[in-house]
PDB file of C-alpha atoms and ligand atoms in Angstrom:
ATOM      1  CA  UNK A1466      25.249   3.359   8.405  1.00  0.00           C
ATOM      2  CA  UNK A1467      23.358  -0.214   7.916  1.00  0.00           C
ATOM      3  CA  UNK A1468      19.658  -0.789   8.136  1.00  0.00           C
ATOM      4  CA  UNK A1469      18.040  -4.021   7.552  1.00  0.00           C
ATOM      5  CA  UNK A1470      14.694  -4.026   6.064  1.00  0.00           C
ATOM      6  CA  UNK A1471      12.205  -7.507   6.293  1.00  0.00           C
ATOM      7  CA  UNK A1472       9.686  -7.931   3.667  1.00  0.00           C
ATOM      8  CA  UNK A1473      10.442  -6.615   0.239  1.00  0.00           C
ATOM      9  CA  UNK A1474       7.025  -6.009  -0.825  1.00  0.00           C
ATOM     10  CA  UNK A1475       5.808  -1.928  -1.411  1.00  0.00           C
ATOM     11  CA  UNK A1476       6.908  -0.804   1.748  1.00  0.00           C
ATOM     12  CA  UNK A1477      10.322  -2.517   2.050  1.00  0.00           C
ATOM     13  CA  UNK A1478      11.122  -1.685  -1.076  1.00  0.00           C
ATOM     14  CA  UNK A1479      10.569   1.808  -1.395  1.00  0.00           C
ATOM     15  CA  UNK A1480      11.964   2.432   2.150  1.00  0.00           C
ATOM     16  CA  UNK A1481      15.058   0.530   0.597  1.00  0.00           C
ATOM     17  CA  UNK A1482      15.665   2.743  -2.561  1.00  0.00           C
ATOM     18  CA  UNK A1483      15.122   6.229  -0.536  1.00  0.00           C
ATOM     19  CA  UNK A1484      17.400   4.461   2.299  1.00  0.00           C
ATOM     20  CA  UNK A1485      20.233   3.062  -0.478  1.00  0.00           C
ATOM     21  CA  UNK A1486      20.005   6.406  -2.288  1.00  0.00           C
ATOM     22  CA  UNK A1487      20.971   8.292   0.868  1.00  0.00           C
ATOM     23  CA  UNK A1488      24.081   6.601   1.081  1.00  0.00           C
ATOM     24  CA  UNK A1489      22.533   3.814   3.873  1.00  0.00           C
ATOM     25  CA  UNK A1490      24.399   0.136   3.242  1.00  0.00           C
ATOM     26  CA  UNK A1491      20.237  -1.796   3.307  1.00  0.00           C
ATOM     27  CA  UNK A1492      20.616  -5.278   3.737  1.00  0.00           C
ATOM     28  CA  UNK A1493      17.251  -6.505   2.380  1.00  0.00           C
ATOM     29  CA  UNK A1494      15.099  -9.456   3.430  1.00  0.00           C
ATOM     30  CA  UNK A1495      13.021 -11.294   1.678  1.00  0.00           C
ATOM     31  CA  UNK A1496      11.345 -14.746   2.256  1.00  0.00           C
ATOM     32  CA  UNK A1497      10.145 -15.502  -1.089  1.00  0.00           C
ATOM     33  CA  UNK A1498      10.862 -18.017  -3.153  1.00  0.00           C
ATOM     34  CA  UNK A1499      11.729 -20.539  -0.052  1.00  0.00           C
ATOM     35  CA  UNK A1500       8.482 -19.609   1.489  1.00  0.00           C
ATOM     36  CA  UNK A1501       5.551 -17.702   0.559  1.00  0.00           C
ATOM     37  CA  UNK A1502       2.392 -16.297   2.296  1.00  0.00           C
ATOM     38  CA  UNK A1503      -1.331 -17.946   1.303  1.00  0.00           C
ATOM     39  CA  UNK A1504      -1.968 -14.722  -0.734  1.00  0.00           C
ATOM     40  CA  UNK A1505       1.463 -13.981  -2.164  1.00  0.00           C
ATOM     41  CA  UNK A1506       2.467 -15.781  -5.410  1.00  0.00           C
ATOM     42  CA  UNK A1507       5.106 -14.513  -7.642  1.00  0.00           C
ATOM     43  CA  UNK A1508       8.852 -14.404  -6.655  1.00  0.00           C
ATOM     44  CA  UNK A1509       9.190 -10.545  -7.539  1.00  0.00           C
ATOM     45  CA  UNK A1510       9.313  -7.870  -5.384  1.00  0.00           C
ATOM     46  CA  UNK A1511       6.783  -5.084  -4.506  1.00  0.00           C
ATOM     47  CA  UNK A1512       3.634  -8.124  -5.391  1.00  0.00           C
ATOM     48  CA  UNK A1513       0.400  -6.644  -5.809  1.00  0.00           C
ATOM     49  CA  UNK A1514      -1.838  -9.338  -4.205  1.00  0.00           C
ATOM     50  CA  UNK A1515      -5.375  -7.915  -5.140  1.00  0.00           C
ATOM     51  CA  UNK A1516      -6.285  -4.753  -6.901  1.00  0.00           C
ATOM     52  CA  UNK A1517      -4.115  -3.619  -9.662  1.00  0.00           C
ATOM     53  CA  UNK A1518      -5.451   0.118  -8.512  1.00  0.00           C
ATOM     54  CA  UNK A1519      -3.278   2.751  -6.627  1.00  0.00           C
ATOM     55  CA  UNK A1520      -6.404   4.702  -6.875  1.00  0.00           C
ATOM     56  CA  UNK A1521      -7.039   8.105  -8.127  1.00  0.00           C
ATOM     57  CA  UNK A1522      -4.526  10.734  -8.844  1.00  0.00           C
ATOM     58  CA  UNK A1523      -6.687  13.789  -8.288  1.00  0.00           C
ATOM     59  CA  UNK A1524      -5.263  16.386  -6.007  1.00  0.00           C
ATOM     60  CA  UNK A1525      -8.165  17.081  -4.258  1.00  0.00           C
ATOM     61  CA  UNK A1526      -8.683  13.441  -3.371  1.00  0.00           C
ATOM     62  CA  UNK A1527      -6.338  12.271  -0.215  1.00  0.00           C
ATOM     63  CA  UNK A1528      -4.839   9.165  -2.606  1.00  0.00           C
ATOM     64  CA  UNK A1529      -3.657  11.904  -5.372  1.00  0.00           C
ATOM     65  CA  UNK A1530      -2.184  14.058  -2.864  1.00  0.00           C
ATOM     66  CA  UNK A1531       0.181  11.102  -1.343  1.00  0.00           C
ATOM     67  CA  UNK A1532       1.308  10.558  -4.771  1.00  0.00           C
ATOM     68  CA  UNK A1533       2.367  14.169  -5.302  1.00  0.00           C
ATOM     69  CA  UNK A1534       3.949  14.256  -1.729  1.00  0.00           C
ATOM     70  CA  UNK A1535       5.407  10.947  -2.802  1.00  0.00           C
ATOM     71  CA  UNK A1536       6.909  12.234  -5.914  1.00  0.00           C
ATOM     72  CA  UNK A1537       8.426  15.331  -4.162  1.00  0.00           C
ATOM     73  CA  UNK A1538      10.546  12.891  -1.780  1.00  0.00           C
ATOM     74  CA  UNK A1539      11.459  10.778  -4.725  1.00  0.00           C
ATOM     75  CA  UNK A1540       9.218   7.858  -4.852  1.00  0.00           C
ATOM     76  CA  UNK A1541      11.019   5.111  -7.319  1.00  0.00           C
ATOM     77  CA  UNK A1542       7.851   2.895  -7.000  1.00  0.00           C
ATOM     78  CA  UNK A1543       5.735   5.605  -8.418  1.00  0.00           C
ATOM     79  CA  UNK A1544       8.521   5.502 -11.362  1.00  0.00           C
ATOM     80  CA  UNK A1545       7.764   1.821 -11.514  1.00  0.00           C
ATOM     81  CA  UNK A1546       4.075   2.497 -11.661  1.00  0.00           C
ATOM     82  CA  UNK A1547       4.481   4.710 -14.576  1.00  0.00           C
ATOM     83  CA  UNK A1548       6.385   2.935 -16.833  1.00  0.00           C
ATOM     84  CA  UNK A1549       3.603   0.064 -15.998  1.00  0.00           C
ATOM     85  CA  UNK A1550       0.506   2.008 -16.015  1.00  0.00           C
ATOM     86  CA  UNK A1551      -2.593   0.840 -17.736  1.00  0.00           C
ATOM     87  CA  UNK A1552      -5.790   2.740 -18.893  1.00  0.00           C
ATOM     88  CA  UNK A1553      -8.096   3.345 -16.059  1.00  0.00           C
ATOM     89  CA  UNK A1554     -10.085   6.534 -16.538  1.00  0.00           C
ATOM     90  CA  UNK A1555      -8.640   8.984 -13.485  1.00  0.00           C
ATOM     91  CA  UNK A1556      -7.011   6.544 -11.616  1.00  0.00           C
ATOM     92  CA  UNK A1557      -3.030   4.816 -11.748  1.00  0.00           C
ATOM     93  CA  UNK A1558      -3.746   1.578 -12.306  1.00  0.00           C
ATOM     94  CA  UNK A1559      -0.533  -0.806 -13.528  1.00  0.00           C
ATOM     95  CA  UNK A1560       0.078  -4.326 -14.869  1.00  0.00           C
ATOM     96  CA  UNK A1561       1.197  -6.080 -11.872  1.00  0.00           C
ATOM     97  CA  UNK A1562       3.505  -8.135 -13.665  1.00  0.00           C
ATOM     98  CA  UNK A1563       5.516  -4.987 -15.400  1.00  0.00           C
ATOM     99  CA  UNK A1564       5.656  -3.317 -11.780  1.00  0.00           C
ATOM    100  CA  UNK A1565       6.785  -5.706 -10.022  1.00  0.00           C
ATOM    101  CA  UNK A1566       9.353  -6.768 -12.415  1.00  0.00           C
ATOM    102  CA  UNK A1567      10.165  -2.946 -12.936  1.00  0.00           C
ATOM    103  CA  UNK A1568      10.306  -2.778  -8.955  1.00  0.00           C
ATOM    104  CA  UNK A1569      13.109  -6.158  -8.917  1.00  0.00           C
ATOM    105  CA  UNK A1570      15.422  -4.410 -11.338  1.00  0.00           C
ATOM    106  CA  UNK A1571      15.754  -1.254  -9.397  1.00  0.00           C
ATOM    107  CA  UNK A1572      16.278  -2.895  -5.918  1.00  0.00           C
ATOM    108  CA  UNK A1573      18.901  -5.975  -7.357  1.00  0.00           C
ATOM    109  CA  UNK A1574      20.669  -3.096  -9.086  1.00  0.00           C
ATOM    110  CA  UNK A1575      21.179  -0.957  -6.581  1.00  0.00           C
ATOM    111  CA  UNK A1576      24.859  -0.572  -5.429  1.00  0.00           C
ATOM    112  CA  UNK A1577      23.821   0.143  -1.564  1.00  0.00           C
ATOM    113  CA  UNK A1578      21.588  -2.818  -1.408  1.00  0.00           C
ATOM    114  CA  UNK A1579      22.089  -6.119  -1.016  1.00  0.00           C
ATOM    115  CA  UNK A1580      19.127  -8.950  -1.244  1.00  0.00           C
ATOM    116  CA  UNK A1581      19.153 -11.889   1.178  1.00  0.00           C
ATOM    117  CA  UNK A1582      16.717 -14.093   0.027  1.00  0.00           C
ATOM    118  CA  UNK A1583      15.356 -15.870   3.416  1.00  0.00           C
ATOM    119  CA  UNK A1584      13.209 -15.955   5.829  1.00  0.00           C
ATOM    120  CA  UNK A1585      13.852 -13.192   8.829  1.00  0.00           C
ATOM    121  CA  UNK A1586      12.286 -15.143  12.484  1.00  0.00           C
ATOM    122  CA  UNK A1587      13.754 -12.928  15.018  1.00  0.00           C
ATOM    123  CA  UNK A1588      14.442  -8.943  15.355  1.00  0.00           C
ATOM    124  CA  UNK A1589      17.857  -8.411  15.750  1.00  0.00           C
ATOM    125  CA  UNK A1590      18.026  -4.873  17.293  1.00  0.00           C
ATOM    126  CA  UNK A1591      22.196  -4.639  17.414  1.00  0.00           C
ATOM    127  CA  UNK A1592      21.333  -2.060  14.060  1.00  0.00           C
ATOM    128  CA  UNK A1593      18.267  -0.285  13.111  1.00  0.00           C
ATOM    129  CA  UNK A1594      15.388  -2.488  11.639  1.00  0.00           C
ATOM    130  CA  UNK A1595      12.555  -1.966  10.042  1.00  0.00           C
ATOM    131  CA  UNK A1596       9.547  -4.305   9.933  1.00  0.00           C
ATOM    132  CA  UNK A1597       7.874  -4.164   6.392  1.00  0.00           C
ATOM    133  CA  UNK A1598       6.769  -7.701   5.984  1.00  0.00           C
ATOM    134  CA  UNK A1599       3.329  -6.817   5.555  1.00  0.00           C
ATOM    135  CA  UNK A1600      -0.079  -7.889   7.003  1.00  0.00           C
ATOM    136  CA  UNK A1601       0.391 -11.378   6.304  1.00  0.00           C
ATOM    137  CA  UNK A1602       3.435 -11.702   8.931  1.00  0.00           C
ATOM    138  CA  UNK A1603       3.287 -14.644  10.836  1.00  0.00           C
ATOM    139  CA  UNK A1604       5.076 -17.457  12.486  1.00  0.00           C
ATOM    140  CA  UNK A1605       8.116 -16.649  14.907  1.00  0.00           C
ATOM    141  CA  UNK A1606       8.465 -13.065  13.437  1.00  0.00           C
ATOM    142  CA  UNK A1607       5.188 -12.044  14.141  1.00  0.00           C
ATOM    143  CA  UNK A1608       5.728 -13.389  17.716  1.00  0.00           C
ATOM    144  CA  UNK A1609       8.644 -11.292  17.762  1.00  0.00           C
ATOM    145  CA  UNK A1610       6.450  -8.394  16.317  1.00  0.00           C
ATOM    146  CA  UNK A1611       3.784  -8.722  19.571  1.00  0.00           C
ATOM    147  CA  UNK A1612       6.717  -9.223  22.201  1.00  0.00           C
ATOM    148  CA  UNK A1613       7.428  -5.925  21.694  1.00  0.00           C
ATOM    149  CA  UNK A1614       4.496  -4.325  20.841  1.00  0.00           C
ATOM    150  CA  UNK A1615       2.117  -5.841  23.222  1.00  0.00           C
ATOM    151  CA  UNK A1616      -0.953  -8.457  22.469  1.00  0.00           C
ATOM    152  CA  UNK A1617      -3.302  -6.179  20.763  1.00  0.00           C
ATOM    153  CA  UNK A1618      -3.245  -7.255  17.135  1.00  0.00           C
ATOM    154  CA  UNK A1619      -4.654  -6.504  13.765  1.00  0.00           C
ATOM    155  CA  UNK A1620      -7.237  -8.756  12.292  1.00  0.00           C
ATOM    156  CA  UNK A1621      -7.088  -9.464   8.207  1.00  0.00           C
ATOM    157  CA  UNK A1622      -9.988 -10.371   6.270  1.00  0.00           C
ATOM    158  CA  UNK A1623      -9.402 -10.855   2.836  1.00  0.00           C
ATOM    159  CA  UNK A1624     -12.317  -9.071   0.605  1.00  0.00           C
ATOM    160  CA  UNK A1625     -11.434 -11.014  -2.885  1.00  0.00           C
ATOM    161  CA  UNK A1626     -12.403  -8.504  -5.541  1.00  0.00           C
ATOM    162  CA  UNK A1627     -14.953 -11.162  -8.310  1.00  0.00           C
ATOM    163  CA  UNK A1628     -13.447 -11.485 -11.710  1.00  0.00           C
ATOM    164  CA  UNK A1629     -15.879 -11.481 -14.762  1.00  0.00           C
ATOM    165  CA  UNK A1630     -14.426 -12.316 -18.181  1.00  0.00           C
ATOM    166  CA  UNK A1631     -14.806  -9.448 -20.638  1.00  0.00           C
ATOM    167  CA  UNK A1632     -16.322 -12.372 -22.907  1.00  0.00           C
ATOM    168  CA  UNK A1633     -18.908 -12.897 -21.075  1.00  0.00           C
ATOM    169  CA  UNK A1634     -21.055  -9.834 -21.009  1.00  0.00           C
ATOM    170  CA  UNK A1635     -23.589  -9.054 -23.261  1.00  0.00           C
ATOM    171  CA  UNK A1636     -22.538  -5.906 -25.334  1.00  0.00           C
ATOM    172  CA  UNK A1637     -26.114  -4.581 -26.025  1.00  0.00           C
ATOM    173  CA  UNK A1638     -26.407  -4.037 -22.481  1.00  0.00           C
ATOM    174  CA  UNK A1639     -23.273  -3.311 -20.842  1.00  0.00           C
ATOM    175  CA  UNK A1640     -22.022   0.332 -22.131  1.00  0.00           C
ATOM    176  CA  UNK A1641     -18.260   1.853 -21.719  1.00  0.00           C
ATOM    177  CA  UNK A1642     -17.753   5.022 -19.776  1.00  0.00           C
ATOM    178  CA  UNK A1643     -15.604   6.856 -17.027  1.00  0.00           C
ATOM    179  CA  UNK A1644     -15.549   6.479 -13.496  1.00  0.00           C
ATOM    180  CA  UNK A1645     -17.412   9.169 -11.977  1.00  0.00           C
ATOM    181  CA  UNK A1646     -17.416  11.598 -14.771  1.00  0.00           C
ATOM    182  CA  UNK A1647     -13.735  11.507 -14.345  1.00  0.00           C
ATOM    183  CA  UNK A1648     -11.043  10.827 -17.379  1.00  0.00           C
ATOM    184  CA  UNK A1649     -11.163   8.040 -20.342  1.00  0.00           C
ATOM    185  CA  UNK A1650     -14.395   5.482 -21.152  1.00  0.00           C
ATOM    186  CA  UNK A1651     -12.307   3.121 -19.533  1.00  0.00           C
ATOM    187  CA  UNK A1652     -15.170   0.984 -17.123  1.00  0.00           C
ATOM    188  CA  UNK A1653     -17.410  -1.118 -18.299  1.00  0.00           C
ATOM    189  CA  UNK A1654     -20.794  -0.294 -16.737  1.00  0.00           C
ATOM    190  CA  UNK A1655     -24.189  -2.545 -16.067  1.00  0.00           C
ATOM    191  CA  UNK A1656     -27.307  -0.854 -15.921  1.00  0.00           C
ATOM    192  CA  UNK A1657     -30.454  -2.321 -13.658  1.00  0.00           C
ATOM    193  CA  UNK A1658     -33.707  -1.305 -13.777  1.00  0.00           C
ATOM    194  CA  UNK A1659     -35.346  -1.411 -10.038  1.00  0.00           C
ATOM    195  CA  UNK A1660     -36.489  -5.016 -10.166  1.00  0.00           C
ATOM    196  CA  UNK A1661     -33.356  -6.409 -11.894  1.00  0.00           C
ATOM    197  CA  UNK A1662     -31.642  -4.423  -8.767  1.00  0.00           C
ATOM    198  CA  UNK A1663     -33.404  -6.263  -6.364  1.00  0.00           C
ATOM    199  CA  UNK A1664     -32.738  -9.765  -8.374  1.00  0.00           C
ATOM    200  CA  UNK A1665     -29.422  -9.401  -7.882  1.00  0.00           C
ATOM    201  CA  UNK A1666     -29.050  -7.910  -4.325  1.00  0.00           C
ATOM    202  CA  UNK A1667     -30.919 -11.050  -3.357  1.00  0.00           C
ATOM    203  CA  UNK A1668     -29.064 -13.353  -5.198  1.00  0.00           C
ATOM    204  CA  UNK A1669     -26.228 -11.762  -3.435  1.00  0.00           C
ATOM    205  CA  UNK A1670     -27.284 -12.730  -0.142  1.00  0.00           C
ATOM    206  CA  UNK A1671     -28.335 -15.612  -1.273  1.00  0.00           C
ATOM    207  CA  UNK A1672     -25.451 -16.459  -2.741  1.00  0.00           C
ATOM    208  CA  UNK A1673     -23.079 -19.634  -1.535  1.00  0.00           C
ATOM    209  CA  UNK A1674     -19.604 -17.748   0.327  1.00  0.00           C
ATOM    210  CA  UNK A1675     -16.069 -18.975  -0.368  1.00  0.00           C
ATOM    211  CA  UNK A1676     -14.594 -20.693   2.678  1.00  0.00           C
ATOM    212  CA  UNK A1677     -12.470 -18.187   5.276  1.00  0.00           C
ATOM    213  CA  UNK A1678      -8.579 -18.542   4.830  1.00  0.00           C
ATOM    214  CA  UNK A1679      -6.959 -19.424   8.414  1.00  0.00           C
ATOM    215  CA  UNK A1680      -5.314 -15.973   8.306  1.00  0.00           C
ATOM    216  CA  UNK A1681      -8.872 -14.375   8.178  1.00  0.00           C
ATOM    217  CA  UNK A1682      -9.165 -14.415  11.505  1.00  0.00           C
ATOM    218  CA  UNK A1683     -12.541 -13.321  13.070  1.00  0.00           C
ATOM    219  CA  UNK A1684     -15.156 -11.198  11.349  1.00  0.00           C
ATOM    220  CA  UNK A1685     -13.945  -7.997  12.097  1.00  0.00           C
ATOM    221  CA  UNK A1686     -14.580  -6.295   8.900  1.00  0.00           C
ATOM    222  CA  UNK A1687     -12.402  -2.848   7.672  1.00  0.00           C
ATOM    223  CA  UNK A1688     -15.217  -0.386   6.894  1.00  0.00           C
ATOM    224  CA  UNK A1689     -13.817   1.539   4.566  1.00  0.00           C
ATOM    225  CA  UNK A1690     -13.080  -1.656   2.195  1.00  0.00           C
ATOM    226  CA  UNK A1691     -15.911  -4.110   2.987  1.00  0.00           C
ATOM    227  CA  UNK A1692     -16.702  -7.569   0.909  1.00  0.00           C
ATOM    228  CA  UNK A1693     -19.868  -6.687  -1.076  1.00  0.00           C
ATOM    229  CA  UNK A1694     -21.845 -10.200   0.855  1.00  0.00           C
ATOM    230  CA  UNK A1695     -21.546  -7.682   4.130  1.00  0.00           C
ATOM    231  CA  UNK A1696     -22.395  -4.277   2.751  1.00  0.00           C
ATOM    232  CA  UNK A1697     -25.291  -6.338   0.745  1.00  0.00           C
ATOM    233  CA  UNK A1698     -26.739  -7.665   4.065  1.00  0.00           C
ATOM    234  CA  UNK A1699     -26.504  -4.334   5.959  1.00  0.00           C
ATOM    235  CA  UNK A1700     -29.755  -3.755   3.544  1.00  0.00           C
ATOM    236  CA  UNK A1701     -30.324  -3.096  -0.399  1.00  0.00           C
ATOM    237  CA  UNK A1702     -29.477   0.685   0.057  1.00  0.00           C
ATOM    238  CA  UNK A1703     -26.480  -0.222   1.424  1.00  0.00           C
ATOM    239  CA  UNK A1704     -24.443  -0.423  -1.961  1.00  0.00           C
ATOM    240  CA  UNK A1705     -26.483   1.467  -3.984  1.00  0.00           C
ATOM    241  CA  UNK A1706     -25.147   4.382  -2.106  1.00  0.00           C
ATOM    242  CA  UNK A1707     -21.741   2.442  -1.423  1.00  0.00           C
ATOM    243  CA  UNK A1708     -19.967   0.827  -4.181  1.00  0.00           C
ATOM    244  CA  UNK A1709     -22.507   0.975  -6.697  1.00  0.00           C
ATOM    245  CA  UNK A1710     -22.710   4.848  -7.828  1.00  0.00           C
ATOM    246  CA  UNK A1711     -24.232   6.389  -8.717  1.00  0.00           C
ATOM    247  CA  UNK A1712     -27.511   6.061  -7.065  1.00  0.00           C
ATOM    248  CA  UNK A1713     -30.215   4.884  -9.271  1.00  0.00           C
TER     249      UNK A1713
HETATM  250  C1  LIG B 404      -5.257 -11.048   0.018  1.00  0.00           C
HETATM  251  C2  LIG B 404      -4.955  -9.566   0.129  1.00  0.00           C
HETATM  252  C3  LIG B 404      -5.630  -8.661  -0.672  1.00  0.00           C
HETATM  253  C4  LIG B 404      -5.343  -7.293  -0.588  1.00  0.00           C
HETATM  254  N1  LIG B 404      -5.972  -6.425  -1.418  1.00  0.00           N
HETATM  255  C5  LIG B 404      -5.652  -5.111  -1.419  1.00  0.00           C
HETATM  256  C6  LIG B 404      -6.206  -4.204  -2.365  1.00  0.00           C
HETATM  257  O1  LIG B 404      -6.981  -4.598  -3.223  1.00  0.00           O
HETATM  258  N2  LIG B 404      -5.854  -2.877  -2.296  1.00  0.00           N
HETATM  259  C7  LIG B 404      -4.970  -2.435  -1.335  1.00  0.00           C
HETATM  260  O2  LIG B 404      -4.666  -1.246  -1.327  1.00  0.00           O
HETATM  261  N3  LIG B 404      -4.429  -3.276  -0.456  1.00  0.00           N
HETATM  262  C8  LIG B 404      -4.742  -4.577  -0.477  1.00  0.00           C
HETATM  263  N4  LIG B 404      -4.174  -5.441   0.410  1.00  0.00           N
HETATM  264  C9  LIG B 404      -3.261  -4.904   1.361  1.00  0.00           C
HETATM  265  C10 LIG B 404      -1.902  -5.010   0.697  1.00  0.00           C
HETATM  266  O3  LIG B 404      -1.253  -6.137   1.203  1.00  0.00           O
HETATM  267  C11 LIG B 404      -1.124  -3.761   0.943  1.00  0.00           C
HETATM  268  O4  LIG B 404      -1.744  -2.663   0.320  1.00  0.00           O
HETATM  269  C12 LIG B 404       0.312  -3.870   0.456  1.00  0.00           C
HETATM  270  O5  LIG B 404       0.636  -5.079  -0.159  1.00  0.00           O
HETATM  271  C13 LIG B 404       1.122  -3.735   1.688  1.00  0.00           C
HETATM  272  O6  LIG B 404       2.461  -3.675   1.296  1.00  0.00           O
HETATM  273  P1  LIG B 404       3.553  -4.151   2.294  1.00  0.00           P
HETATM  274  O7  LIG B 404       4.858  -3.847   1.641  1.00  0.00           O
HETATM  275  O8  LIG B 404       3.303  -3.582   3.650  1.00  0.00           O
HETATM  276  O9  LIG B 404       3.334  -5.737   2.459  1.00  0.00           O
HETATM  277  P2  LIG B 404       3.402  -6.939   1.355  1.00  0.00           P
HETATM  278  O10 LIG B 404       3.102  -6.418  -0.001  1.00  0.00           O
HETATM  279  O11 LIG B 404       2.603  -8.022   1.939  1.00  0.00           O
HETATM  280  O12 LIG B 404       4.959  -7.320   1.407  1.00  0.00           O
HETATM  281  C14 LIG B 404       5.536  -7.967   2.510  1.00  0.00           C
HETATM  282  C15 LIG B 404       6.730  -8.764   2.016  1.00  0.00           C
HETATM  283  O13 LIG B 404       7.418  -9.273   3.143  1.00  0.00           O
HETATM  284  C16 LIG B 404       7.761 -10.641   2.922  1.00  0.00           C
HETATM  285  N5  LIG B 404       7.866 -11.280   4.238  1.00  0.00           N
HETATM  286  C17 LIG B 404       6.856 -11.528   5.121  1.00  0.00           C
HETATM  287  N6  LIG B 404       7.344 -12.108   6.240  1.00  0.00           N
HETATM  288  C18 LIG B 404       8.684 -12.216   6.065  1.00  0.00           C
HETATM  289  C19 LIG B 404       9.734 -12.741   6.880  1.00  0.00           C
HETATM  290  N7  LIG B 404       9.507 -13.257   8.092  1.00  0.00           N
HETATM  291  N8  LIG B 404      10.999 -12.702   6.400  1.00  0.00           N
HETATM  292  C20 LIG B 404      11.255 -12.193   5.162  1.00  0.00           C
HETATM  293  N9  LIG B 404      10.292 -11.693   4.345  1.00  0.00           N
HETATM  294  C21 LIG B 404       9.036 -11.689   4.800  1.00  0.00           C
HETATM  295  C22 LIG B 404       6.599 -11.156   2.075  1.00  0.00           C
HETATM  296  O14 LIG B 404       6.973 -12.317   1.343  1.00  0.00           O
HETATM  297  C23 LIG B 404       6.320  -9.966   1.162  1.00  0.00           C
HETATM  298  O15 LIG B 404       7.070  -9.995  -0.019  1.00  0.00           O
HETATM  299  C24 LIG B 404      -4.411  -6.815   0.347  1.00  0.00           C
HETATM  300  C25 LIG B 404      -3.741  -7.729   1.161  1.00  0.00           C
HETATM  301  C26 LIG B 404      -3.994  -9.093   1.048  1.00  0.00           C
HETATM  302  C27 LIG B 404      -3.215 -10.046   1.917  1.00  0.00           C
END
């Protein structure tokens, strides 16, 4: 049996290796180098575009129990997240460089797959296919995409997570310590007293915005990963109780 897979990022990939190690003949796509996405920037597989995080690995939490399910059917990108993990108190975290590299190796080595490098515009449905280029898809495949699935489409907004350089801070005021009680010292933390809170959630508002991408779309926000300017102006509480814990 063949199945061709489009978009070798996490998705294609790991539905490649469970496919190829089945005994399935994968033929997968992959647009990068010849053409990348505005978020994507590496030629490597399985990318991580944002947060190095694959979040926590407790049982109890709905993250740690898709890893366990993932490891009972096999996962190889889990594998690849191991041998790239990096300290981060309770959760997996990995160097994105390592896993994606780690991720290349076991897809280009694998006897049942082969790697077309180009750009897939059309869904050929003459053998099964499986659509895994991501939420970046555009162009003529994501035309392709809506034919068939009708005109109601997702919306992206990308929430940039703020980088602050571990030079930076003042070490008499920021202190090391878990995430929620959980694991290793592994976060730096900043206290505020009240009126340095309310400095800063001002300033926040305040603050100037970065300019939408095109594939932003409209405002339509995902609430259950929001950009901190749009929690901050649903009111100061907002991320105190949010992002912020714990409260205080
Ligand atoms: C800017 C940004 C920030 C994000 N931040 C986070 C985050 O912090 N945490 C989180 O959990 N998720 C985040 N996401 C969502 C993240 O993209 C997904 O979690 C994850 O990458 C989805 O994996 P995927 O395999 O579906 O798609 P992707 O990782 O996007 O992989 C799709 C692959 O398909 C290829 N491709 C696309 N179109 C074609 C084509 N026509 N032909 C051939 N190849 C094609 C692409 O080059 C890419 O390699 C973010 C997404 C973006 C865009």
């Amino acid at each position: 049996m063949q199945v061709k897979i489009i978009g070798a990022g996490l998705a294609g990939c790991e539905a490649a290796l469970w496919l190829a190690d089945r005994g399935v003949q994968v033929k997968l796509y992959e647009q990068k180098p010849a053409k990348y996405s505005p978020a994507h920037k590496s030629a490597g597989f399985a990318e991580l575009i944002c947060s190095n995080s694959l979040k926590a690995e407790r049982p109890d939490s709905a993250s740690g129990l898709l890893k366990i399910e993932m490891k009972m059917m096999g996962s190889h990108l889990l594998d690849a997240a191991e041998t790239a993990r990096v300290a981060a108190g309770g959760a997996l975290a990995v160097d994105r460089d390592v896993f994606s590299t780690a991720v290349t190796e076991m897809v280009e080595n694998h006897p049942n797959i082969t790697v077309r490098r180009e750009e897939v515009t059309a869904l050929d449905e003459s053998a099964p296919v499986l659509v895994a280029s991501g939420p970046l898809t555009e162009g003529a495949l994501a035309q392709a995409v809506a034919a068939l699935t009708g005109d109601h489409r997702l919306s992206f907004y990308d929430a940039v997570a703020p980088i602050v350089t571990a030079e930076s801070l003042d070490y008499d005021k920021v202190f090391a310590a878990s995430r929620y009680g959980r694991g290793e010292a592994d976060y730096l933390n900043c206290p505020f007293n009240k009126e340095e809170y309310e400095a800063f959630h001002a300033a926040l508002i305040a603050a100037e915005r970065a300019p939408l991408h095109d594939f932003d779309g409209d405002l339509t926000v995902y609430e259950g990963c929001m950009p901190i300017e749009v929690m901050a102006a649903r009111g100061a509480d907002t991320i105190r109780f949010g992002p912020l814990r714990p409260v205080g």
